[in-house]
Amino acid sequence: MKHIITFLFIAFTISGLSQNKAKTLLNEVSQKVKGYENISIDFKYTLENTSENIKQETRGDVIMKGDKYKLNILGIVRIFDGKTLYSISPEDEEVTISSENDNEEDTITPSKMLSFYEDGYMYALDIEQNIKGRKIQYIKLTPIDSNSEIKYILLGIDAQTKHIYNLIQLGKNSTKTTLTVNSFKTNELLSKTLFTFDPNKYTDYYINKLD
């Protein structure tokens, strides 16, 4: 019995230390991100589901300032001015106007991409990898809500810069999505109208208002 109690004590102690270290690292990332005026990210996005024989890869870029962002991915430009989301599809010549729903827990939008982990997750240190000479420490995030469609998320953090290197999300349907940061720039000079939708540029487009 003494051996069992000792083992459980050691296990809980290691678990507690792991969680504390993970929390400390996440706090450092959060403070670093919140200290920037704006952030520009170039990334690769991969979606895989082996059982469905699906593998899709694409590249994109996003510029963020506070809650505002401009995202380019899959040929669609999304502009969020802090209140309204404008999704512009040049191929379909259509603009969809809606409010960004931040209440959907399983949706990691650009506004939340660098801070989503602050609420709703249990976390612990995971593996550490050396990737192209960079020390990447992974933190495993498990949703507190048992009804979440997310099984877990692995957040890779550059130990030196305290920037997010990649995000690997595994769904309960075995779909794996990976977002890898190719370039991370901060405090750039941005146009004052970057996050403003100009309807005069899309007079020939079909305007679809959802709200």
XYZ file of C-alpha atoms in Angstrom:
211
model
C 0.000 0.000 0.000
C 2.862 2.377 0.849
C 4.334 1.803 -2.615
C 0.996 2.603 -4.258
C 0.599 5.796 -2.231
C 4.174 6.844 -3.041
C 3.610 6.157 -6.744
C 0.370 8.180 -6.767
C 2.065 11.050 -4.922
C 4.924 11.136 -7.456
C 2.469 10.906 -10.373
C 0.363 13.806 -9.086
C 3.489 15.864 -8.319
C 4.851 15.364 -11.859
C 1.428 16.176 -13.308
C 1.249 19.367 -11.242
C 4.752 20.471 -12.259
C 3.943 19.748 -15.916
C 0.792 21.855 -15.738
C 2.582 24.723 -13.971
C 5.386 24.757 -16.556
C 2.827 24.666 -19.374
C 0.901 27.557 -17.805
C 4.088 29.595 -17.383
C 5.060 29.072 -21.013
C 1.564 29.927 -22.267
C 1.574 33.100 -20.165
C 4.916 34.112 -21.695
C 3.498 33.572 -25.200
C 0.362 35.550 -24.365
C 2.303 38.497 -22.909
C 4.644 38.553 -25.909
C 1.726 38.581 -28.383
C -0.224 41.270 -26.510
C 2.856 43.495 -26.560
C 2.786 43.830 -30.358
C 0.907 46.600 -32.169
C 0.111 44.223 -35.041
C 1.131 40.784 -36.310
C 1.544 39.470 -39.871
C 1.701 35.702 -40.389
C 2.377 33.614 -43.485
C 1.282 30.016 -42.914
C 0.671 26.555 -44.346
C -2.621 24.822 -43.585
C -3.052 21.049 -43.879
C -6.196 18.974 -43.412
C -5.966 15.173 -43.204
C -8.363 12.305 -42.618
C -6.741 8.946 -43.358
C -9.948 6.912 -43.116
C -11.634 9.206 -45.655
C -8.489 9.341 -47.825
C -8.412 13.128 -47.571
C -5.310 15.316 -47.584
C -5.465 18.985 -48.527
C -2.708 21.562 -48.306
C -2.906 25.286 -48.867
C -1.068 28.449 -47.943
C -2.440 31.647 -46.551
C -1.604 34.855 -44.772
C -3.223 36.965 -42.113
C -2.657 40.418 -40.643
C -4.031 41.033 -37.145
C -4.401 44.134 -35.017
C -6.375 43.673 -31.825
C -9.651 41.988 -32.785
C -9.363 43.125 -36.402
C -7.875 40.996 -39.148
C -7.483 40.466 -42.884
C -7.158 36.825 -43.901
C -6.327 35.392 -47.345
C -6.902 31.666 -47.803
C -8.356 29.371 -50.503
C -8.887 32.308 -52.847
C -11.159 34.117 -50.389
C -10.355 37.352 -48.552
C -11.914 37.806 -45.123
C -11.920 41.241 -43.510
C -13.080 41.634 -39.911
C -13.337 45.233 -38.713
C -14.039 44.302 -35.090
C -17.800 44.019 -35.562
C -18.577 42.742 -39.044
C -16.986 39.996 -41.147
C -16.754 40.483 -44.924
C -15.922 37.352 -46.958
C -14.943 38.301 -50.504
C -14.869 35.660 -53.254
C -13.476 37.051 -56.549
C -14.166 33.719 -58.297
C -17.893 33.853 -57.464
C -18.020 37.657 -57.510
C -19.800 37.540 -54.168
C -19.414 39.270 -50.816
C -20.921 37.638 -47.737
C -21.525 39.949 -44.782
C -22.040 38.538 -41.291
C -21.054 38.918 -37.665
C -18.124 36.804 -36.530
C -19.442 34.273 -34.035
C -16.782 34.007 -31.325
C -19.152 31.940 -29.204
C -18.512 28.762 -31.162
C -15.974 27.067 -28.908
C -14.583 24.728 -31.551
C -13.866 27.520 -34.031
C -10.392 29.037 -33.832
C -10.699 32.293 -35.768
C -7.766 34.618 -36.571
C -8.928 36.895 -33.753
C -8.426 34.039 -31.310
C -5.592 32.165 -33.018
C -2.899 33.420 -30.637
C -5.017 33.453 -27.464
C -7.717 30.759 -27.821
C -5.988 28.560 -25.251
C -6.564 31.030 -22.409
C -10.031 29.633 -21.652
C -11.736 26.256 -21.883
C -8.723 23.938 -21.910
C -6.697 21.760 -19.561
C -3.019 21.771 -20.486
C 0.214 19.926 -19.855
C 3.723 19.826 -21.303
C 4.139 17.347 -24.154
C 7.162 16.423 -26.273
C 10.035 18.726 -27.186
C 11.408 18.604 -30.734
C 14.333 20.123 -32.579
C 12.942 21.406 -35.885
C 15.424 22.982 -38.290
C 17.634 24.041 -35.395
C 14.725 25.452 -33.403
C 13.719 24.053 -30.032
C 9.945 23.548 -30.180
C 8.123 22.741 -26.957
C 4.662 21.247 -27.392
C 1.796 21.785 -24.981
C -1.193 19.455 -25.088
C -4.545 21.206 -24.710
C -7.620 19.126 -23.901
C -11.095 20.756 -23.997
C -12.826 20.951 -20.618
C -16.177 20.536 -22.396
C -16.640 16.808 -23.005
C -19.058 17.618 -25.861
C -16.379 19.451 -27.826
C -15.666 18.140 -31.315
C -11.963 18.615 -30.558
C -10.145 15.619 -29.060
C -7.007 17.598 -28.276
C -4.681 20.301 -29.619
C -0.890 20.315 -29.674
C 0.512 23.829 -29.572
C 4.151 24.076 -30.678
C 6.027 27.012 -29.149
C 9.493 28.249 -30.102
C 11.338 28.134 -26.776
C 13.592 31.076 -27.724
C 11.204 33.561 -29.330
C 8.068 32.473 -27.392
C 6.167 32.582 -30.683
C 3.735 29.895 -31.815
C 5.410 27.659 -34.407
C 2.472 25.414 -35.223
C -0.908 24.181 -34.080
C -2.055 20.580 -34.542
C -5.735 19.893 -33.899
C -7.199 16.386 -33.778
C -10.970 16.070 -34.000
C -13.051 13.261 -32.558
C -13.869 12.305 -36.166
C -10.109 11.654 -36.686
C -9.675 14.763 -38.834
C -6.264 16.327 -38.246
C -5.652 19.964 -39.112
C -2.210 21.539 -38.906
C -1.329 25.214 -39.146
C 2.405 25.896 -39.484
C 3.799 29.427 -39.311
C 6.260 30.141 -42.134
C 6.936 33.772 -41.221
C 6.006 35.910 -38.230
C 6.351 39.697 -38.520
C 5.342 42.349 -36.026
C 4.719 46.080 -35.712
C 4.650 46.773 -39.449
C 3.365 50.001 -40.991
C -0.229 49.247 -42.014
C -2.672 51.169 -44.166
C -5.382 52.914 -42.127
C -8.010 51.316 -44.378
C -6.597 47.778 -44.278
C -9.470 46.473 -42.143
C -12.154 48.577 -43.816
C -14.504 47.127 -46.423
C -14.999 49.473 -49.388
C -18.300 48.639 -51.154
C -17.327 50.842 -54.110
C -14.755 48.223 -55.146
C -17.436 45.534 -55.446
C -20.341 47.196 -57.215
C -20.595 44.254 -59.652
C -20.557 41.645 -56.869
C -23.586 39.927 -55.366
C -23.921 41.099 -51.751
C -25.159 38.366 -49.417
C -26.131 39.660 -45.955
C -26.596 36.853 -43.438
C -27.592 38.923 -40.392
